[in-house]
PDB file of C-alpha atoms in Angstrom:
ATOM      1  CA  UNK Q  28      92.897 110.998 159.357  1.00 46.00           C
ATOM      2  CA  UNK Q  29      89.119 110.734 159.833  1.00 49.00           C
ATOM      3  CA  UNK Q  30      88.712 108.787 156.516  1.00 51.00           C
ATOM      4  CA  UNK Q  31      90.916 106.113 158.219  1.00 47.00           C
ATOM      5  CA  UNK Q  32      89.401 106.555 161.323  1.00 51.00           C
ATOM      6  CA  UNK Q  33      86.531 104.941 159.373  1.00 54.00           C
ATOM      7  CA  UNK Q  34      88.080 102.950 157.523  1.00 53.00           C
ATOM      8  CA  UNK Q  35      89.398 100.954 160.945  1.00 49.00           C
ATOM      9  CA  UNK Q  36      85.581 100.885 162.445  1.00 53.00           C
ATOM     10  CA  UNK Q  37      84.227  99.404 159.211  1.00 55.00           C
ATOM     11  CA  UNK Q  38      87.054  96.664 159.463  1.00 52.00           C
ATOM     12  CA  UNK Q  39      85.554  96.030 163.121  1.00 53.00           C
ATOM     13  CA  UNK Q  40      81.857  96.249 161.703  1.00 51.00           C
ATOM     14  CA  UNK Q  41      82.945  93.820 158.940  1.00 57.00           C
ATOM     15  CA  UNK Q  42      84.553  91.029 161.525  1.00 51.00           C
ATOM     16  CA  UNK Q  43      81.439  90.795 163.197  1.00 51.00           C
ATOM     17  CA  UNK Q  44      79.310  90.896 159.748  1.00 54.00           C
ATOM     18  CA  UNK Q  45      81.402  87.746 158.732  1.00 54.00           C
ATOM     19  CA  UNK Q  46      81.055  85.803 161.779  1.00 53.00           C
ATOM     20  CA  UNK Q  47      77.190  86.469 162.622  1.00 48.00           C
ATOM     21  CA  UNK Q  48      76.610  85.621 159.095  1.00 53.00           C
ATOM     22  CA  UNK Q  49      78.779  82.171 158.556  1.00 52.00           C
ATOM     23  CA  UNK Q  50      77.300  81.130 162.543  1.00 49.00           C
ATOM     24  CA  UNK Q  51      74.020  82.100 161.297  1.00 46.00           C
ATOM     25  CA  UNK Q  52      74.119  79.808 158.053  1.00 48.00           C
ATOM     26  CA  UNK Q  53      75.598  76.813 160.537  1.00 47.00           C
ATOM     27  CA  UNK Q  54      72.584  77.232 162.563  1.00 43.00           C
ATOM     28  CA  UNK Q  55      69.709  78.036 160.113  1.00 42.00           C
ATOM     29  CA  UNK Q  56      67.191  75.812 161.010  1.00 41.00           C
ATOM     30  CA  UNK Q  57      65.066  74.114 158.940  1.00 40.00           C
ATOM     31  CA  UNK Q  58      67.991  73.028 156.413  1.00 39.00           C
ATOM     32  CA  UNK Q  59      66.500  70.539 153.423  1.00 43.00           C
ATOM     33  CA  UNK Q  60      67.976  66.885 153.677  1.00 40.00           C
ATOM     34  CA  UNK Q  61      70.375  65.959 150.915  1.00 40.00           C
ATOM     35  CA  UNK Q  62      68.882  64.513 147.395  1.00 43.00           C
ATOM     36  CA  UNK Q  63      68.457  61.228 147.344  1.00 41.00           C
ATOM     37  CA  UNK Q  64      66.880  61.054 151.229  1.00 38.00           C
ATOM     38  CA  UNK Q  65      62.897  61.414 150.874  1.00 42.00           C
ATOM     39  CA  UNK Q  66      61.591  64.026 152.542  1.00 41.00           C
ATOM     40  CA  UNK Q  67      58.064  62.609 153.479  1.00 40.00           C
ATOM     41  CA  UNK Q  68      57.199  59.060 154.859  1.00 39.00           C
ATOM     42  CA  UNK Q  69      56.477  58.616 158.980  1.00 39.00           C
ATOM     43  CA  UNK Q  70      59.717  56.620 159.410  1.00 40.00           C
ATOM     44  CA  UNK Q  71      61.809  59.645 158.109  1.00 35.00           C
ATOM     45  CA  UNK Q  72      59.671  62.313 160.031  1.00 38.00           C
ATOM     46  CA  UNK Q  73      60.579  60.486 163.020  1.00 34.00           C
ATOM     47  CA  UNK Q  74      64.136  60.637 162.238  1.00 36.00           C
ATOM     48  CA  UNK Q  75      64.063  64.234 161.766  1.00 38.00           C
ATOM     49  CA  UNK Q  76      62.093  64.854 164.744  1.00 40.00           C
ATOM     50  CA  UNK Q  77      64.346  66.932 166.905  1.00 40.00           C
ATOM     51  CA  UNK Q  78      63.873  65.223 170.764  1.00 39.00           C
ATOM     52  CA  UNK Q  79      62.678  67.594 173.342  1.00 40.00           C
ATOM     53  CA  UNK Q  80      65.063  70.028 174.389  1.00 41.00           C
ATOM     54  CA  UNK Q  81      67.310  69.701 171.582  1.00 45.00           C
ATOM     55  CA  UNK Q  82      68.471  72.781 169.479  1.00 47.00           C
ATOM     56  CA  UNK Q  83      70.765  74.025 166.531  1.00 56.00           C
ATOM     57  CA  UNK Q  84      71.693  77.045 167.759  1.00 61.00           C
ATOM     58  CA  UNK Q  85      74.744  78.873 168.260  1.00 57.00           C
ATOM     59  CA  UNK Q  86      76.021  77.763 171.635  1.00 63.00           C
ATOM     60  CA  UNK Q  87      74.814  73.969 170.280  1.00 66.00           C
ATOM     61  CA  UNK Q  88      77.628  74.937 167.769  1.00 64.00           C
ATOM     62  CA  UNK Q  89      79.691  76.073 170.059  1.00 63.00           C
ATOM     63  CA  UNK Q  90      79.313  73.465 172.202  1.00 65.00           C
ATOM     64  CA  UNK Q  91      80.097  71.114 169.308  1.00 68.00           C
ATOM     65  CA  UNK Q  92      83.719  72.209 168.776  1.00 70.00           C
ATOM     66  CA  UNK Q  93      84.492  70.981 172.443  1.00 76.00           C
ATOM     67  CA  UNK Q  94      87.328  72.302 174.029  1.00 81.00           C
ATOM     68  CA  UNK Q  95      89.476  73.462 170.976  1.00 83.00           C
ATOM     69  CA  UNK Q  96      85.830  75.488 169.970  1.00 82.00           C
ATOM     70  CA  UNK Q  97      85.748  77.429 173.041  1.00 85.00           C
ATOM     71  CA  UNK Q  98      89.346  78.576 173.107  1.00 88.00           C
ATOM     72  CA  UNK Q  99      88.725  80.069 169.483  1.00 89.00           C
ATOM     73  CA  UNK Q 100      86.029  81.491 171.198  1.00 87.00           C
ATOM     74  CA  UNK Q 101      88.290  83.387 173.473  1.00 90.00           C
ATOM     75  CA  UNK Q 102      90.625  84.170 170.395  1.00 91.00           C
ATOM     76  CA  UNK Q 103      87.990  85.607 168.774  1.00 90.00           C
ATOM     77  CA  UNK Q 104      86.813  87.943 172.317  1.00 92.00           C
ATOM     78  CA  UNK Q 105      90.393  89.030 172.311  1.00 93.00           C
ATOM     79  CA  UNK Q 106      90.685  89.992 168.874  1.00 93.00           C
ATOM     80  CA  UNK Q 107      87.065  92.237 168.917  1.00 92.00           C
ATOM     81  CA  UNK Q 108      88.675  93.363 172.026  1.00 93.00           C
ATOM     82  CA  UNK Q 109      91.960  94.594 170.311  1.00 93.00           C
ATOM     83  CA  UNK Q 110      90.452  95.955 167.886  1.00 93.00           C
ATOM     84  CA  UNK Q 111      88.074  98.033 169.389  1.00 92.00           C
ATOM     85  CA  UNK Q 112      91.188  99.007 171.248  1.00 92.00           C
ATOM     86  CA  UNK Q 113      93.072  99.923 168.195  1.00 93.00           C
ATOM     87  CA  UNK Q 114      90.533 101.743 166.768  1.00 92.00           C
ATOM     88  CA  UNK Q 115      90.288 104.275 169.888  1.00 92.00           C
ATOM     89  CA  UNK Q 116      94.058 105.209 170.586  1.00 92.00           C
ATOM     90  CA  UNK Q 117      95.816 104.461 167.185  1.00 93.00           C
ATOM     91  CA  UNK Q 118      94.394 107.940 165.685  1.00 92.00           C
ATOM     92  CA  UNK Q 119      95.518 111.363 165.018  1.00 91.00           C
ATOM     93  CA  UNK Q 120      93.735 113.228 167.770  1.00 92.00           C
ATOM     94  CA  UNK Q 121      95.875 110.748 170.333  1.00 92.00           C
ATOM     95  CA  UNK Q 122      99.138 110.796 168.615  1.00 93.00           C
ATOM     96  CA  UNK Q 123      99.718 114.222 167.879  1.00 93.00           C
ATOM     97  CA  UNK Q 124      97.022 116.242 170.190  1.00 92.00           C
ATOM     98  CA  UNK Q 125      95.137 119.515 168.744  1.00 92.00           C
ATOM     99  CA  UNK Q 126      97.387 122.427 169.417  1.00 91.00           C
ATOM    100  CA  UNK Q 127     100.448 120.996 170.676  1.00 91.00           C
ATOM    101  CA  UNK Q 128     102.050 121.186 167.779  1.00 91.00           C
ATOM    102  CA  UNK Q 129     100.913 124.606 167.240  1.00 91.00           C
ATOM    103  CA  UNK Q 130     101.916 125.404 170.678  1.00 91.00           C
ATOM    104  CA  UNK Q 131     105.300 124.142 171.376  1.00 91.00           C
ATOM    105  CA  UNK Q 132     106.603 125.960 168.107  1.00 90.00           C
ATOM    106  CA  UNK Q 133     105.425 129.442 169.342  1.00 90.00           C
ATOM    107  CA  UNK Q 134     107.759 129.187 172.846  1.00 90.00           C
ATOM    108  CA  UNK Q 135     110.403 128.059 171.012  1.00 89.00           C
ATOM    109  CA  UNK Q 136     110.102 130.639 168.303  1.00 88.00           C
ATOM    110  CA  UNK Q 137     110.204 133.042 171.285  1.00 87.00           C
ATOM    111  CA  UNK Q 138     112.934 131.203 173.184  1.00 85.00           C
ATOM    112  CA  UNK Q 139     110.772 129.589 175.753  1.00 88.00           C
ATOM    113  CA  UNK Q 140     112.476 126.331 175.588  1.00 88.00           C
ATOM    114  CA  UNK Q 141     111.562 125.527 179.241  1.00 90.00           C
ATOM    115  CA  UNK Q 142     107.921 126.558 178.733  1.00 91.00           C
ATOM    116  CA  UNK Q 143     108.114 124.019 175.841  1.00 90.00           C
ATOM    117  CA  UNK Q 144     109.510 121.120 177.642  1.00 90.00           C
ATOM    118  CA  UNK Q 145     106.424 121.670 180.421  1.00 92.00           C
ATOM    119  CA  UNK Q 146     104.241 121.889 178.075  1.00 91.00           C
ATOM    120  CA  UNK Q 147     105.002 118.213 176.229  1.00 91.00           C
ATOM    121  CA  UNK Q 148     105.405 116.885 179.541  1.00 91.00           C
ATOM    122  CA  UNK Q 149     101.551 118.337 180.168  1.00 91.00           C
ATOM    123  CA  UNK Q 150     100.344 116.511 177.370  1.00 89.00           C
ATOM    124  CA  UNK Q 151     101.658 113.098 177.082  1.00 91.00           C
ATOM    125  CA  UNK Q 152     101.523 111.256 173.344  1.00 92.00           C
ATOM    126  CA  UNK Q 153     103.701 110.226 170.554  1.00 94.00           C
ATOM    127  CA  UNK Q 154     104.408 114.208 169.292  1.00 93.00           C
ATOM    128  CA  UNK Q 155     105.157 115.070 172.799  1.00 93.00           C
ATOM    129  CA  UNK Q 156     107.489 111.822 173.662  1.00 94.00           C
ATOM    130  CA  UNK Q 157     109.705 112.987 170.047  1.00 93.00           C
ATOM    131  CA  UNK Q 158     109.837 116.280 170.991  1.00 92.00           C
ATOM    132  CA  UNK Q 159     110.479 116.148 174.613  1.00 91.00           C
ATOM    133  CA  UNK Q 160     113.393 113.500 173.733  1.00 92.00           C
ATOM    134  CA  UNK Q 161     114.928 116.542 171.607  1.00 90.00           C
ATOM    135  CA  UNK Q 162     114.353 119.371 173.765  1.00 90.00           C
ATOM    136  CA  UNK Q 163     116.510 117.225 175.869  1.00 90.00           C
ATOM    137  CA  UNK Q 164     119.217 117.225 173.928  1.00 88.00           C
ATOM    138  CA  UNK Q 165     119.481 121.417 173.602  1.00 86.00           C
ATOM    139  CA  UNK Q 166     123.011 121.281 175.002  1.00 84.00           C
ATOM    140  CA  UNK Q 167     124.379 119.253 172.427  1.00 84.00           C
ATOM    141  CA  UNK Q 168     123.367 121.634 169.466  1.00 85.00           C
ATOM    142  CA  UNK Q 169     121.038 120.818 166.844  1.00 86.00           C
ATOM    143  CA  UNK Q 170     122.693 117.446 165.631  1.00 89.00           C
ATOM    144  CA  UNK Q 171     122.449 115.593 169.030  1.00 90.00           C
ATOM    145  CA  UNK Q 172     118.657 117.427 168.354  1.00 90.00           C
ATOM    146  CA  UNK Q 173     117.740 115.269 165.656  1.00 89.00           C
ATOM    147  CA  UNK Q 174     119.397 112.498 166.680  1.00 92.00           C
ATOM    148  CA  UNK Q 175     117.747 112.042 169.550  1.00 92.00           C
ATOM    149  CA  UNK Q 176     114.175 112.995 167.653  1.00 93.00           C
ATOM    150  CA  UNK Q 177     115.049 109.949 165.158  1.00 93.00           C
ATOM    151  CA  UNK Q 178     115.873 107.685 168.100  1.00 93.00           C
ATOM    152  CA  UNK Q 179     112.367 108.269 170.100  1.00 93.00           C
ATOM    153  CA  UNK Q 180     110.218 108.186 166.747  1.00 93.00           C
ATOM    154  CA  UNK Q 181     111.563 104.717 165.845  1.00 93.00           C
ATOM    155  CA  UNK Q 182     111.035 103.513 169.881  1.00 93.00           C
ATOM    156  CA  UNK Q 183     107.579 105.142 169.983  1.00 93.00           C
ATOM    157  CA  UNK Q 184     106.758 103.299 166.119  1.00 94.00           C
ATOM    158  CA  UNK Q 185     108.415  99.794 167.162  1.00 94.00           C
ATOM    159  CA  UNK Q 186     105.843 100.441 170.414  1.00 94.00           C
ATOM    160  CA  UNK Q 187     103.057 100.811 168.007  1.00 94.00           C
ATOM    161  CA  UNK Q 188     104.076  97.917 165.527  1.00 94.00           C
ATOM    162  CA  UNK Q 189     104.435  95.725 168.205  1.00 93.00           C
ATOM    163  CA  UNK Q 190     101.071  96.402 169.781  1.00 92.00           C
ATOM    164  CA  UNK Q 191      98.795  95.502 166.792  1.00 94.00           C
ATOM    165  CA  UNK Q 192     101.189  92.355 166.299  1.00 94.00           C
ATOM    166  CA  UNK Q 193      98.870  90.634 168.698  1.00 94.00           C
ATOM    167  CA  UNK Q 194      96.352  90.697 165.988  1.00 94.00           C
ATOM    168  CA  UNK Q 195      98.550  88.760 163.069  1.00 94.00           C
ATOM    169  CA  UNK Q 196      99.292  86.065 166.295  1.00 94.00           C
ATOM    170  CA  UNK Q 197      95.625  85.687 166.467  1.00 94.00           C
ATOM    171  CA  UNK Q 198      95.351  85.567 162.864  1.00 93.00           C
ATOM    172  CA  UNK Q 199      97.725  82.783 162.536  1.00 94.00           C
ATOM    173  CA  UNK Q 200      96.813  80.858 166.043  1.00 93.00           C
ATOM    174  CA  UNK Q 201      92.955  80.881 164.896  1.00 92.00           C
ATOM    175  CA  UNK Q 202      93.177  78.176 161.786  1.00 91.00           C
ATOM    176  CA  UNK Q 203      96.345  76.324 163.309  1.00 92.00           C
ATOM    177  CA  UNK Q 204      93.594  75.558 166.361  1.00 90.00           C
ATOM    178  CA  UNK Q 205      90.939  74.982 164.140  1.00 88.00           C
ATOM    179  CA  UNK Q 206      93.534  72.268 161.939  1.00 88.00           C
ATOM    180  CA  UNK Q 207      93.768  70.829 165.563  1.00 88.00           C
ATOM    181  CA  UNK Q 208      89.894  70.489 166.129  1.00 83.00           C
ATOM    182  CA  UNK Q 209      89.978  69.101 162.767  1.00 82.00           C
ATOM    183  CA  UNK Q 210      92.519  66.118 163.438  1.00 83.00           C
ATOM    184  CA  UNK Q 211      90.845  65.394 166.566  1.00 82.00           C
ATOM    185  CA  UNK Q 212      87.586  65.012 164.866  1.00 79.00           C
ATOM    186  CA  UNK Q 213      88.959  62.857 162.331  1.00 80.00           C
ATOM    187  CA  UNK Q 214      91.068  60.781 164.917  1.00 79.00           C
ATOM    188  CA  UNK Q 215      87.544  60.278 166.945  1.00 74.00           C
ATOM    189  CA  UNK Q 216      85.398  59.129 163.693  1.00 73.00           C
ATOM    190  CA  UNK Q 217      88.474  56.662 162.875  1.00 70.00           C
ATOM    191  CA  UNK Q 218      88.504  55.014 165.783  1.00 73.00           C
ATOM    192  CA  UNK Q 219      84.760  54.193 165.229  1.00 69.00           C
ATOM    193  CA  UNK Q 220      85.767  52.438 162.458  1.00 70.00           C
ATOM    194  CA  UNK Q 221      88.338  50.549 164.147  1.00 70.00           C
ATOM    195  CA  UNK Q 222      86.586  49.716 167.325  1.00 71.00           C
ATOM    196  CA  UNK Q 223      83.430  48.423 164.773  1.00 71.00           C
ATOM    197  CA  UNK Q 224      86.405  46.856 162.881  1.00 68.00           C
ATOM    198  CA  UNK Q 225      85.087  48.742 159.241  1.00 64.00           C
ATOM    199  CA  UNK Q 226      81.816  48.475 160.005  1.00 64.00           C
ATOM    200  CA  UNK Q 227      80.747  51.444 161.367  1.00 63.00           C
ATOM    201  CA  UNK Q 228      77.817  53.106 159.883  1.00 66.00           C
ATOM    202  CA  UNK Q 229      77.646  56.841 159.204  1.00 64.00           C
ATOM    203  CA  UNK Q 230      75.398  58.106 162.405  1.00 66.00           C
ATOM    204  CA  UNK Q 231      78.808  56.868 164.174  1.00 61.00           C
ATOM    205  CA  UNK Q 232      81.159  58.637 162.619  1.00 66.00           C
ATOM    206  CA  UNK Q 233      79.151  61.990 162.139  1.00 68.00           C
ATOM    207  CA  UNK Q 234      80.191  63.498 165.943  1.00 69.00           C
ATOM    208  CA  UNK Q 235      83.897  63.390 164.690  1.00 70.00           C
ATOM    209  CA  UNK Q 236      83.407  64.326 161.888  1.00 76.00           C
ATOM    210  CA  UNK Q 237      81.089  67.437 162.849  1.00 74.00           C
ATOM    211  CA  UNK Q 238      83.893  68.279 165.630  1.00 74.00           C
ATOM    212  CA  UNK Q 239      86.049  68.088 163.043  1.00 77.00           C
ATOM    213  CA  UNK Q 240      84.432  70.918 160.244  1.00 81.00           C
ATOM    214  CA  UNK Q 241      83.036  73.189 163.453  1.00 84.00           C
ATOM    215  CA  UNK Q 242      86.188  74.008 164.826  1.00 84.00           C
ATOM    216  CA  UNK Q 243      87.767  74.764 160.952  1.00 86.00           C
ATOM    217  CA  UNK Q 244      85.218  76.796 160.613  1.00 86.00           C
ATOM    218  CA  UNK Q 245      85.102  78.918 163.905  1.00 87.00           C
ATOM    219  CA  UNK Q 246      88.897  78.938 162.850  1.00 89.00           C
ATOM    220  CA  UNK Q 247      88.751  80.960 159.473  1.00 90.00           C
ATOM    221  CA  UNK Q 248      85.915  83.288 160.958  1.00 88.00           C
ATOM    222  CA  UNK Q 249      88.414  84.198 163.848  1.00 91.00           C
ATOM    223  CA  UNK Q 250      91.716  84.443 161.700  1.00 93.00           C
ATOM    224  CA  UNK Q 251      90.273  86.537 158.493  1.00 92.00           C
ATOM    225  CA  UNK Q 252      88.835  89.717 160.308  1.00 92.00           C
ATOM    226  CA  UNK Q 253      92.005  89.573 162.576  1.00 93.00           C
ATOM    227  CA  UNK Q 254      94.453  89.264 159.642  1.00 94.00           C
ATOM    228  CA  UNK Q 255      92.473  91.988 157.798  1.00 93.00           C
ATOM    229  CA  UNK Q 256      92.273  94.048 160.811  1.00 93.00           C
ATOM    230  CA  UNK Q 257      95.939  93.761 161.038  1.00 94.00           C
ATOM    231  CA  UNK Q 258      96.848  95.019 157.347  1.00 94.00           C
ATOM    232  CA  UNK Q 259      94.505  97.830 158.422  1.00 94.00           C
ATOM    233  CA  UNK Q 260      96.316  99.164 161.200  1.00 95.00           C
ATOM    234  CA  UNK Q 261      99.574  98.139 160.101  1.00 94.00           C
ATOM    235  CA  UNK Q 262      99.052 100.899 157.356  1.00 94.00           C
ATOM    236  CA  UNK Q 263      98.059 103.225 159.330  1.00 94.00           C
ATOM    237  CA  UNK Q 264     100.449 103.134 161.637  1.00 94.00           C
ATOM    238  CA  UNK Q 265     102.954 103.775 158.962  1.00 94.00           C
ATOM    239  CA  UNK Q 266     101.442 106.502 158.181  1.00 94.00           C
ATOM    240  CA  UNK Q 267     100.548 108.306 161.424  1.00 94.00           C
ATOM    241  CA  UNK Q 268     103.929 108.061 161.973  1.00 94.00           C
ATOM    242  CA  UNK Q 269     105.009 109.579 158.820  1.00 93.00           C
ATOM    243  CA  UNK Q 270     102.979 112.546 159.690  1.00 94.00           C
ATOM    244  CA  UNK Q 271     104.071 112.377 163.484  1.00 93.00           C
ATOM    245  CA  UNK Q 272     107.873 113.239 161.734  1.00 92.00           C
ATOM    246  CA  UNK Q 273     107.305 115.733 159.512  1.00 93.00           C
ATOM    247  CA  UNK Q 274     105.097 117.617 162.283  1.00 93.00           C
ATOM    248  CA  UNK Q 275     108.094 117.115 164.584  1.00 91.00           C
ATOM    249  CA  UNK Q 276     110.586 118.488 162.143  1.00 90.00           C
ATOM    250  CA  UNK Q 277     108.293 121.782 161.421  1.00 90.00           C
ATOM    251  CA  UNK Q 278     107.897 121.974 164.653  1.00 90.00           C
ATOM    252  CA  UNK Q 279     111.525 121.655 165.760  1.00 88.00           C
ATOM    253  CA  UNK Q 280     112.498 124.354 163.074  1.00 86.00           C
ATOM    254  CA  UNK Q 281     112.978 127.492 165.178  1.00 84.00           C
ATOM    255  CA  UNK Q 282     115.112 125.749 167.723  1.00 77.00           C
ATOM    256  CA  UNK Q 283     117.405 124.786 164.650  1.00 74.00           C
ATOM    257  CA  UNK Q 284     117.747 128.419 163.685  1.00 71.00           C
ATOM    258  CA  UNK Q 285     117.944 129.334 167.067  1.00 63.00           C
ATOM    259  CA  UNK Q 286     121.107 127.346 167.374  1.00 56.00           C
ATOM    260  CA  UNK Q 287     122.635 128.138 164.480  1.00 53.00           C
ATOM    261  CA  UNK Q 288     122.604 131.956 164.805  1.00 49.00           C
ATOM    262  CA  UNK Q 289     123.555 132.123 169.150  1.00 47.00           C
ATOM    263  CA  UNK Q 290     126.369 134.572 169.487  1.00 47.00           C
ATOM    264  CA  UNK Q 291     129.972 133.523 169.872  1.00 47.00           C
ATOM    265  CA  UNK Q 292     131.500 133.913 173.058  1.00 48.00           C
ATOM    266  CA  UNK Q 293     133.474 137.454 173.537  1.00 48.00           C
ATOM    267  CA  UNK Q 294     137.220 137.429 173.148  1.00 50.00           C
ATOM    268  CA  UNK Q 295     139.450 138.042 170.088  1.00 53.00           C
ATOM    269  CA  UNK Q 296     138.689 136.068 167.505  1.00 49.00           C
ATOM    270  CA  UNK Q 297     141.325 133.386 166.759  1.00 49.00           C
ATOM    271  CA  UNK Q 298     142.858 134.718 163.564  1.00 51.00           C
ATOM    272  CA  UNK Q 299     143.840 137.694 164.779  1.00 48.00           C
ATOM    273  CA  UNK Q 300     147.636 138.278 165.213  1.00 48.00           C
ATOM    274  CA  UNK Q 301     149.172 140.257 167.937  1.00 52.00           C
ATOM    275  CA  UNK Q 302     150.761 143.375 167.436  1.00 53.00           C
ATOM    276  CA  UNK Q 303     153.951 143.499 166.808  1.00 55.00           C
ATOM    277  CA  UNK Q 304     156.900 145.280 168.854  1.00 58.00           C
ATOM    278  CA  UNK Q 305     159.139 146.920 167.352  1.00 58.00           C
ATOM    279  CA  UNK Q 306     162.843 145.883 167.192  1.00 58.00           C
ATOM    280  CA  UNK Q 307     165.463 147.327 170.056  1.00 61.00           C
ATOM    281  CA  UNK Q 308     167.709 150.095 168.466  1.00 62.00           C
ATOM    282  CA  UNK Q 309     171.114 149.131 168.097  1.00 60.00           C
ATOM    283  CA  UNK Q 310     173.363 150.016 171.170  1.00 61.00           C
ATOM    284  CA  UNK Q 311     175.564 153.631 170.202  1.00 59.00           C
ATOM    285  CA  UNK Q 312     179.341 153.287 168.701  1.00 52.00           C
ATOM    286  CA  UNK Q 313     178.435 150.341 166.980  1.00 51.00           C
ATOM    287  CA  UNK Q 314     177.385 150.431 163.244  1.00 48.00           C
TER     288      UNK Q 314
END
């Protein structure tokens, strides 16, 4: 469990890595002009003469995407924030507490079934919720048991499943914004060209068409960590709960053989056959 503990916080580490790194490349300053543009001369060291106040840093890029930038923005707070999230109650140690386990099968091994209910209802988590839902169920013997064990592990893993979900909408929100910022872009450099009626030259059309490859960028750094993030806990979760239903069924064990071997009420038992009278002797002078 600690090995994907880690595993989880390096995907976190990783998201981060990615999008520092791909803003950081946007923003590098100092970027060589393209070949066939001279690179000395005083008309072209004007034109690369950034005007006072002017900067190509990150919030400039931000700034950039307009509108459809900033709300990947947000996507990408909320997925960190999920994450981070994720990575602090989807573990072993929160699932199925130190010494619960351990616990609840001594009382029942003794009898204690009450004690055992209190004590999962002390310690609220996924172990507790399965075998609480069981212990419930005492009455109905050991079949309504596991019934009602299977019932609260697949409510407590649908709870889970559907919690890191919100990380594969992200994941799949992110680019379809980001395809959005790019049509928008485009739509804003064409209409240069038809307001100029074909003759717009390139410094017109290079806001749209920056708009437009900003916001697919901030798109893919958003949706990549949060898709990967998502296959991450998605396996996990599969497997904590695994673990969560073996532990329950170990746990559960005593109360099974409890059940089976309770004494049967007191009477006589059913295929016994009463004793039989004898027959009335016949009446005298008749033979």
């Amino acid at each position: 469990m600690r090995r994907i503990d880690r595993n989880a916080s390096v995907v976190v580490v990783f998201a981060w890595i990615v999008w520092i790194g791909l803003v950081s490349g946007l923003s590098a300053p100092g970027a060589e002009p393209p070949p066939g543009i001279p690179s000395s001369g005083p008309d072209v060291s004007l034109a690369h003469e950034a005007p006072p106040g002017d900067s190509n840093s990150f919030w400039d890029i931000l700034a950039a995407g307009g509108p459809v930038g900033m709300l990947i923005l947000l996507l990408s707070v909320a997925a960190a924030a999920l994450v981070v999230e994720h990575v602090m109650t989807i573990r072993a140690a929160v699932l199925m507490p130190p010494g619960l386990a351990d616990d609840v099968r001594e009382l029942l091994k003794s009898g204690q079934v009450a004690l055992a209910d209190e004590r999962c209802r002390v310690q609220p988590s996924f172990l507790s919720h399965v075998l609480g839902a069981g212990l419930a169920e005492l009455d109905g013997g050991w079949p309504a048991v596991e019934k009602a064990m299977e019932d609260a592990t697949a409510e407590q893993s649908a709870r889970l499943f559907r919690k890191i979900e919100y990380l594969s909408v992200i994941g799949n929100i992110a680019p379809m914004m980001g395809l959005l910022g790019t049509v928008i872009g485009m739509i804003f450099a064409f209409r240069q060209v038809a307001e100029t009626q074909g003759a717009a030259r390139a410094a017109d059309l290079a806001q749209g068409i920056y708009l437009a490859l900003v916001t697919t960028v901030e798109g893919l750094v958003v949706a990549i960590p949060s898709l990967a993030a998502f296959a991450v806990f998605r396996n996990r979760v599969d497997q904590l709960v695994a673990e969560a239903t073996y532990v329950a069924q170990h746990v559960s064990a005593p109360l099974k053989r409890l059940r089976t071997a309770a004494p049967r009420p007191a009477g006589p038992p059913p295929s016994a056959a009463r004793p039989k009278t004898p027959p009335p002797p016949p009446p005298e002078g008749r033979r």
